[in-house]
Short mmCIF file of C-alpha atoms and ligand atoms in Angstrom, two decimals:
data_model
loop_
_atom_site.label_atom_id
_atom_site.label_comp_id
_atom_site.label_asym_id
_atom_site.label_seq_id
_atom_site.Cartn_x
_atom_site.Cartn_y
_atom_site.Cartn_z
CA MET F 1053 -9.62 5.36 -28.89
CA SER F 1054 -10.20 8.62 -30.73
CA THR F 1055 -13.30 8.76 -32.90
CA SER F 1056 -14.86 11.28 -35.22
CA HIS F 1057 -17.19 13.80 -33.70
CA SER F 1058 -20.30 15.41 -35.09
CA VAL F 1059 -20.25 19.21 -35.13
CA ALA F 1060 -23.52 21.12 -35.60
CA LEU F 1061 -22.89 24.49 -37.27
CA ASN F 1062 -25.88 26.68 -36.42
CA PHE F 1063 -25.99 29.77 -38.66
CA GLU F 1064 -27.57 33.15 -37.91
CA ASP F 1065 -30.58 32.33 -40.09
CA GLY F 1066 -31.24 29.14 -38.15
CA VAL F 1067 -29.92 26.79 -40.83
CA THR F 1068 -27.91 23.99 -39.25
CA ARG F 1069 -25.33 21.85 -41.04
CA PHE F 1070 -23.77 18.83 -39.40
CA ILE F 1071 -20.18 17.91 -40.28
CA GLY F 1072 -17.95 15.05 -39.19
CA CYS F 1073 -14.62 16.02 -37.63
CA ARG F 1074 -11.84 13.39 -37.60
CA PRO F 1075 -9.40 13.08 -34.66
CA GLY F 1076 -6.92 15.96 -34.77
CA GLU F 1077 -8.84 17.80 -37.51
CA THR F 1078 -9.83 21.39 -36.82
CA VAL F 1079 -13.50 22.36 -37.15
CA ALA F 1080 -12.61 24.77 -39.95
CA ASP F 1081 -10.80 22.08 -41.96
CA ALA F 1082 -13.74 19.70 -41.50
CA ALA F 1083 -16.22 22.44 -42.51
CA TYR F 1084 -14.34 23.30 -45.70
CA ALA F 1085 -13.92 19.62 -46.55
CA ALA F 1086 -17.73 19.45 -46.36
CA ARG F 1087 -17.96 22.58 -48.57
CA VAL F 1088 -19.34 24.71 -45.76
CA ASN F 1089 -17.43 27.99 -45.96
CA ILE F 1090 -17.56 29.35 -42.42
CA PRO F 1091 -15.93 32.79 -41.98
CA LEU F 1092 -12.14 32.50 -42.05
CA ASP F 1093 -9.20 34.78 -42.68
CA CYS F 1094 -5.80 33.99 -41.14
CA ARG F 1095 -6.53 30.34 -40.26
CA ASP F 1096 -3.80 30.84 -37.71
CA GLY F 1097 -5.49 31.95 -34.48
CA ALA F 1098 -4.46 35.57 -35.03
CA CYS F 1099 -7.36 37.55 -36.49
CA GLY F 1100 -10.51 36.41 -34.67
CA THR F 1101 -12.56 36.32 -37.90
CA CYS F 1102 -13.76 32.78 -37.21
CA LYS F 1103 -14.74 33.45 -33.57
CA SER F 1104 -17.89 31.48 -32.73
CA LEU F 1105 -19.85 30.50 -29.64
CA CYS F 1106 -19.75 26.91 -28.46
CA GLU F 1107 -23.22 26.05 -27.15
CA SER F 1108 -22.46 22.51 -26.15
CA GLY F 1109 -19.59 20.04 -25.97
CA SER F 1110 -15.89 20.01 -25.08
CA TYR F 1111 -12.84 20.73 -27.23
CA ASP F 1112 -9.16 21.61 -27.28
CA GLY F 1113 -9.05 25.33 -28.12
CA GLY F 1114 -5.66 25.11 -29.87
CA ASP F 1115 -3.09 27.91 -30.14
CA TYR F 1116 -4.07 31.53 -30.61
CA ILE F 1117 -3.20 35.03 -29.47
CA ASP F 1118 -5.14 37.27 -27.13
CA GLU F 1119 -6.09 39.64 -29.96
CA ALA F 1120 -8.02 36.82 -31.60
CA LEU F 1121 -9.68 35.49 -28.43
CA THR F 1122 -9.34 36.87 -24.91
CA ASP F 1123 -9.34 34.71 -21.79
CA ASP F 1124 -12.70 36.21 -20.83
CA GLU F 1125 -14.18 35.30 -24.20
CA ALA F 1126 -12.80 31.77 -23.97
CA ALA F 1127 -14.27 31.46 -20.47
CA ALA F 1128 -17.64 32.60 -21.86
CA GLY F 1129 -17.60 29.76 -24.41
CA TYR F 1130 -16.19 31.56 -27.46
CA CYS F 1131 -13.80 29.58 -29.60
CA LEU F 1132 -11.79 29.69 -32.83
CA PRO F 1133 -12.89 27.00 -35.31
CA CYS F 1134 -9.60 27.41 -37.25
CA GLN F 1135 -7.72 26.19 -34.18
CA MET F 1136 -10.10 24.04 -32.16
CA THR F 1137 -10.31 20.26 -32.26
CA PRO F 1138 -13.43 18.60 -30.79
CA GLU F 1139 -13.22 16.24 -27.83
CA SER F 1140 -16.95 15.45 -28.02
CA ASP F 1141 -19.85 16.25 -30.33
CA LEU F 1142 -20.23 20.04 -30.52
CA VAL F 1143 -22.86 22.66 -31.26
CA LEU F 1144 -21.37 25.93 -32.56
CA ARG F 1145 -23.17 29.18 -33.24
CA ILE F 1146 -21.53 30.59 -36.38
CA PRO F 1147 -21.69 34.41 -36.75
CA ALA F 1148 -22.74 34.34 -40.40
CA THR F 1149 -25.71 33.44 -42.54
CA SER F 1150 -25.85 30.08 -44.26
CA ALA F 1151 -25.83 31.87 -47.63
CA SER F 1152 -22.55 33.61 -46.84
CA ALA F 1153 -21.11 30.21 -45.97
CA ARG F 1154 -22.34 29.00 -49.36
CA THR F 1155 -24.60 26.44 -47.82
CA ALA F 1156 -28.35 26.05 -47.44
CA PRO F 1157 -30.83 23.88 -45.62
CA ALA F 1158 -30.54 20.41 -47.06
CA GLU F 1159 -33.53 18.84 -48.84
CA HIS F 1160 -34.54 15.36 -47.78
CA THR F 1161 -37.05 12.81 -49.01
CA ALA F 1162 -39.11 10.54 -46.79
CA LYS F 1163 -42.06 8.21 -46.67
CA LEU F 1164 -45.13 8.98 -44.60
CA ALA F 1165 -45.12 6.12 -42.08
CA SER F 1166 -48.18 6.85 -39.92
CA ILE F 1167 -50.94 9.35 -39.19
CA GLU F 1168 -52.52 9.30 -35.75
CA ARG F 1169 -55.48 11.44 -34.79
CA TYR F 1170 -54.92 12.52 -31.20
CA SER F 1171 -58.01 14.75 -31.08
CA ALA F 1172 -60.33 16.70 -33.37
CA THR F 1173 -57.68 19.40 -33.67
CA THR F 1174 -54.36 17.60 -33.42
CA VAL F 1175 -52.65 14.90 -35.46
CA GLY F 1176 -49.34 13.11 -34.99
CA ILE F 1177 -47.38 11.99 -38.05
CA THR F 1178 -44.22 9.95 -38.44
CA LEU F 1179 -41.80 9.85 -41.36
CA ASP F 1180 -39.15 7.39 -42.49
CA VAL F 1181 -36.44 9.57 -43.99
CA ASP F 1182 -34.51 8.03 -46.89
CA ASP F 1183 -31.04 9.16 -45.81
CA ARG F 1184 -31.56 8.40 -42.11
CA GLU F 1185 -27.88 7.65 -41.50
CA ALA F 1186 -26.83 11.07 -42.75
CA PHE F 1187 -29.70 13.02 -41.23
CA ALA F 1188 -29.10 14.77 -37.90
CA PHE F 1189 -30.84 17.49 -35.90
CA LEU F 1190 -30.90 19.00 -32.43
CA PRO F 1191 -33.83 18.39 -30.04
CA GLY F 1192 -36.08 21.45 -30.39
CA GLN F 1193 -35.39 22.13 -34.09
CA TYR F 1194 -37.87 22.00 -36.95
CA VAL F 1195 -38.13 21.29 -40.67
CA ASN F 1196 -40.18 22.78 -43.49
CA ILE F 1197 -42.38 20.06 -44.95
CA ALA F 1198 -43.74 20.48 -48.47
CA VAL F 1199 -47.48 19.79 -48.54
CA PRO F 1200 -47.95 17.06 -51.19
CA GLY F 1201 -49.94 18.19 -54.20
CA THR F 1202 -49.45 21.89 -53.45
CA ASP F 1203 -46.67 24.46 -53.79
CA GLN F 1204 -46.80 25.25 -50.08
CA ALA F 1205 -44.69 24.25 -47.11
CA ARG F 1206 -45.31 24.31 -43.37
CA SER F 1207 -42.85 24.15 -40.52
CA TYR F 1208 -43.06 21.47 -37.84
CA SER F 1209 -40.85 20.77 -34.87
CA PHE F 1210 -39.71 17.25 -34.15
CA THR F 1211 -41.29 15.49 -31.20
CA SER F 1212 -38.70 12.73 -31.61
CA VAL F 1213 -34.98 12.77 -30.87
CA PRO F 1214 -32.15 12.03 -33.30
CA GLU F 1215 -31.55 8.63 -31.68
CA GLN F 1216 -35.02 7.43 -32.76
CA GLU F 1217 -35.25 5.89 -36.20
CA ARG F 1218 -38.54 7.56 -37.15
CA LEU F 1219 -39.08 11.30 -37.24
CA SER F 1220 -42.30 12.40 -35.57
CA PHE F 1221 -44.26 15.66 -35.52
CA LEU F 1222 -47.42 17.24 -34.14
CA VAL F 1223 -49.78 19.00 -36.54
CA LYS F 1224 -52.60 21.36 -35.58
CA ILE F 1225 -55.62 20.75 -37.81
CA THR F 1226 -56.96 24.07 -39.03
CA PRO F 1227 -59.99 24.29 -41.33
CA GLY F 1228 -58.79 25.36 -44.77
CA GLY F 1229 -55.14 24.82 -43.92
CA ALA F 1230 -53.00 23.26 -46.66
CA MET F 1231 -51.38 20.57 -44.51
CA SER F 1232 -54.64 20.02 -42.62
CA GLY F 1233 -56.47 19.39 -45.89
CA TYR F 1234 -53.81 16.95 -47.03
CA LEU F 1235 -53.69 15.01 -43.77
CA THR F 1236 -57.45 14.77 -43.27
CA GLU F 1237 -58.48 14.13 -46.88
CA ARG F 1238 -55.70 12.65 -49.00
CA ALA F 1239 -52.79 11.37 -46.95
CA ARG F 1240 -51.95 7.67 -47.00
CA PRO F 1241 -49.06 5.83 -45.36
CA GLY F 1242 -46.37 5.39 -48.00
CA ASP F 1243 -46.88 8.85 -49.55
CA ARG F 1244 -43.65 10.52 -50.62
CA ILE F 1245 -42.76 13.62 -48.60
CA THR F 1246 -39.98 16.17 -49.07
CA PHE F 1247 -38.72 18.55 -46.43
CA THR F 1248 -35.82 20.93 -45.80
CA GLY F 1249 -33.87 21.35 -42.62
CA PRO F 1250 -33.06 21.03 -39.85
CA LEU F 1251 -33.63 24.64 -38.87
CA GLY F 1252 -33.80 26.78 -35.77
CA SER F 1253 -31.79 28.01 -32.83
CA PHE F 1254 -34.44 26.76 -30.38
CA PHE F 1255 -32.67 23.67 -29.04
CA LEU F 1256 -31.79 22.30 -25.66
CA ARG F 1257 -28.57 23.64 -24.15
CA PRO F 1258 -26.51 21.76 -21.53
CA ARG F 1259 -28.51 21.75 -18.29
CA THR F 1260 -26.83 23.32 -15.29
CA ARG F 1261 -29.85 24.76 -13.46
CA PRO F 1262 -33.63 24.15 -13.18
CA THR F 1263 -35.56 24.29 -16.46
CA LEU F 1264 -39.01 25.77 -17.01
CA MET F 1265 -40.69 24.72 -20.26
CA LEU F 1266 -43.71 26.60 -21.59
CA ALA F 1267 -45.80 25.10 -24.38
CA GLY F 1268 -48.67 26.71 -26.24
CA GLY F 1269 -50.78 24.19 -28.20
CA THR F 1270 -48.68 22.17 -30.64
CA GLY F 1271 -45.73 24.20 -29.35
CA LEU F 1272 -45.53 21.15 -27.10
CA ALA F 1273 -43.71 19.30 -29.91
CA PRO F 1274 -40.14 20.60 -29.53
CA LEU F 1275 -40.41 20.35 -25.75
CA LEU F 1276 -41.28 16.65 -26.08
CA SER F 1277 -38.12 16.22 -28.14
CA MET F 1278 -36.10 17.98 -25.45
CA LEU F 1279 -37.71 15.82 -22.74
CA GLU F 1280 -36.83 12.68 -24.64
CA ARG F 1281 -33.24 13.90 -24.88
CA VAL F 1282 -33.16 14.44 -21.11
CA VAL F 1283 -34.34 10.84 -20.65
CA ARG F 1284 -31.16 9.82 -22.45
CA ALA F 1285 -28.93 12.32 -20.63
CA PRO F 1286 -30.43 12.77 -17.16
CA SER F 1287 -29.23 15.49 -14.80
CA ASP F 1288 -30.05 16.43 -11.23
CA SER F 1289 -31.68 19.71 -12.25
CA PRO F 1290 -35.48 19.76 -11.96
CA MET F 1291 -37.67 20.40 -15.00
CA HIS F 1292 -41.19 21.77 -14.93
CA LEU F 1293 -43.48 22.02 -17.95
CA LEU F 1294 -46.51 24.30 -18.22
CA TYR F 1295 -48.72 23.30 -21.13
CA GLY F 1296 -51.46 25.71 -22.16
CA VAL F 1297 -54.09 25.19 -24.85
CA THR F 1298 -57.20 26.99 -26.09
CA THR F 1299 -59.86 24.29 -25.78
CA ASP F 1300 -60.13 20.79 -24.28
CA GLU F 1301 -59.84 19.34 -27.80
CA ASP F 1302 -56.38 20.85 -28.13
CA LEU F 1303 -55.16 19.03 -25.05
CA VAL F 1304 -53.20 15.98 -26.25
CA LEU F 1305 -50.55 13.54 -25.04
CA LEU F 1306 -51.29 14.04 -21.36
CA ASP F 1307 -50.63 10.32 -20.84
CA THR F 1308 -47.19 10.75 -22.38
CA LEU F 1309 -46.46 13.62 -20.01
CA ARG F 1310 -47.72 11.57 -17.05
CA ASP F 1311 -45.38 8.76 -18.10
CA TYR F 1312 -42.46 11.18 -18.10
CA GLU F 1313 -43.56 12.47 -14.70
CA ALA F 1314 -43.58 8.90 -13.35
CA THR F 1315 -40.24 7.86 -14.84
CA LEU F 1316 -38.05 10.94 -15.30
CA PRO F 1317 -36.57 12.08 -11.98
CA GLY F 1318 -37.18 15.77 -11.29
CA PHE F 1319 -39.81 16.23 -14.02
CA THR F 1320 -43.22 17.68 -13.20
CA PHE F 1321 -45.89 19.33 -15.32
CA ASP F 1322 -49.15 21.21 -15.13
CA HIS F 1323 -51.64 22.22 -17.78
CA CYS F 1324 -54.31 24.81 -18.33
CA VAL F 1325 -57.08 25.52 -20.84
CA ALA F 1326 -58.13 29.04 -21.81
CA ASP F 1327 -61.76 28.11 -22.62
CA PRO F 1328 -63.93 28.98 -19.57
CA ALA F 1329 -66.14 25.98 -20.45
CA SER F 1330 -63.19 23.61 -20.07
CA THR F 1331 -63.30 20.72 -17.62
CA ALA F 1332 -59.62 21.31 -16.77
CA LEU F 1333 -58.69 22.17 -13.20
CA ASN F 1334 -56.76 25.25 -14.31
CA LYS F 1335 -58.62 27.60 -16.62
CA GLY F 1336 -56.69 30.44 -18.20
CA TYR F 1337 -53.18 30.90 -19.52
CA VAL F 1338 -49.77 29.55 -18.52
CA THR F 1339 -48.89 32.92 -17.00
CA GLY F 1340 -51.52 32.19 -14.34
CA LEU F 1341 -49.36 29.24 -13.23
CA MET F 1342 -46.07 31.17 -13.18
CA ASP F 1343 -44.81 32.87 -10.06
CA ALA F 1344 -41.35 33.67 -8.72
CA GLY F 1345 -41.21 30.16 -7.20
CA THR F 1346 -41.93 28.47 -10.54
CA LEU F 1347 -39.09 30.53 -11.95
CA ASN F 1348 -36.76 29.63 -9.06
CA ASP F 1349 -36.36 33.40 -8.52
CA GLY F 1350 -34.69 33.67 -11.93
CA ASP F 1351 -32.15 30.88 -11.50
CA CYS F 1352 -33.64 28.84 -14.32
CA ASP F 1353 -33.49 28.33 -18.07
CA VAL F 1354 -36.79 29.04 -19.79
CA TYR F 1355 -37.80 27.37 -23.07
CA LEU F 1356 -41.01 28.63 -24.63
CA CYS F 1357 -42.70 27.54 -27.84
CA GLY F 1358 -46.08 28.99 -28.72
CA PRO F 1359 -47.94 31.57 -30.77
CA PRO F 1360 -46.74 35.20 -30.76
CA PRO F 1361 -49.35 36.49 -28.23
CA MET F 1362 -48.18 33.85 -25.74
CA VAL F 1363 -44.53 34.88 -26.10
CA GLU F 1364 -45.49 38.52 -25.50
CA ALA F 1365 -47.73 37.62 -22.57
CA VAL F 1366 -44.93 35.65 -20.90
CA ARG F 1367 -42.46 38.49 -21.43
CA THR F 1368 -44.89 40.98 -19.92
CA HIS F 1369 -45.58 38.61 -17.03
CA LEU F 1370 -41.85 38.15 -16.30
CA HIS F 1371 -41.42 41.90 -16.32
CA GLY F 1372 -44.35 42.28 -13.93
CA LEU F 1373 -42.86 39.70 -11.57
CA GLY F 1374 -39.51 41.48 -11.75
CA VAL F 1375 -37.80 38.17 -12.56
CA THR F 1376 -35.15 37.80 -15.26
CA PRO F 1377 -34.42 34.14 -16.03
CA ALA F 1378 -30.78 33.12 -16.45
CA SER F 1379 -31.64 32.30 -20.07
CA PHE F 1380 -34.79 32.63 -22.13
CA HIS F 1381 -35.11 30.67 -25.37
CA TYR F 1382 -38.26 30.97 -27.40
CA GLU F 1383 -39.81 30.14 -30.69
CA LYS F 1384 -42.88 31.88 -32.03
CA PHE F 1385 -45.03 30.21 -34.60
CA ALA F 1386 -48.16 31.23 -36.41
CA PRO F 1387 -50.05 27.98 -37.03
CA ALA F 1388 -51.05 27.31 -40.64
CA VAL F 1389 -50.18 30.78 -41.82
CA SER F 1390 -46.78 30.20 -43.34
CA ALA F 1391 -43.51 28.41 -43.00
CA ASP F 1392 -42.00 31.51 -41.45
CA ARG F 1393 -40.97 31.35 -37.87
CA GLU F 1394 -39.18 33.62 -35.58
CA LYS F 1395 -36.67 32.09 -33.29
CA ALA F 1396 -34.57 33.71 -30.68
CA ALA F 1397 -32.38 32.88 -27.80
CA ALA F 1398 -31.27 35.33 -25.19
FE1 FES U 2434 -8.16 34.05 -37.93
FE2 FES U 2434 -9.47 31.86 -37.01
S1 FES U 2434 -9.43 32.67 -39.03
S2 FES U 2434 -8.39 33.38 -35.89
#
């Protein structure tokens, strides 16, 4: 029986809107019905104005002419939302900003459900979002959470997956930080929280080759979400995670990673600590654990989330090894500085 499908429209600025698409309905019709004005002109498969990239899912491409979409483009995953009808849930990269589509990240309200201190420097929080039924995101994405009692917001990636009722996040505790001050001094379960999102183009793509995940500090969060998604959609491709932190106190959730290693076929991980005084086996940075073998000689998808110097160090290291991964997705974050993030996928 045909059912509606969820279509994630991921805009150039990272804003993602989810729409429901009924059987036989084109993505463009569903988007406009939801008041999301994706780029359109002819609506007839002739001009190519709506051409977008399908990141995940299957669909019927509909009727169109070669001038709008060539066979090569279609083979590379490009599609025409004015003609296509989904055959599964889809993720589309829309070549426009959310503002030009007259949409914006949605604001949500939630209740703080729990605060768990994992270490002196790292806290886990969970939220019960009020409109849980309507709220969707992609594993790897983040939201901007308003810090209660202040006019500031901070961005945090989900550690949970959409299938889990509660949203969960990792927070780095930084002396003087707005969210750190709230969580360590004032926060109580039941507090009202507002956030906007989901945001970001750092999300797990369909897995067709080995995956190398690189986490710097609380950059572990989105990779945990991706891992949890893989638990629900296993594949034969191996996954390896390298988790690097600054000090032993920053090292959290190793038991969780060991559980994944024991239960998720093909998953392995290693960790390292930069502090020379660390008790960890590997001292130094994740690049010290990366060689051509770890990268499967380039036949791998790399997902990296960490602070800007880590992203640059990994890029330089890849260049030095002479290895170009099949795909390289990264997200840079500057902990406790601002809600600004830079995301990229290549
Ligand atoms: Fe012209 Fe889709 S709007 S091809």
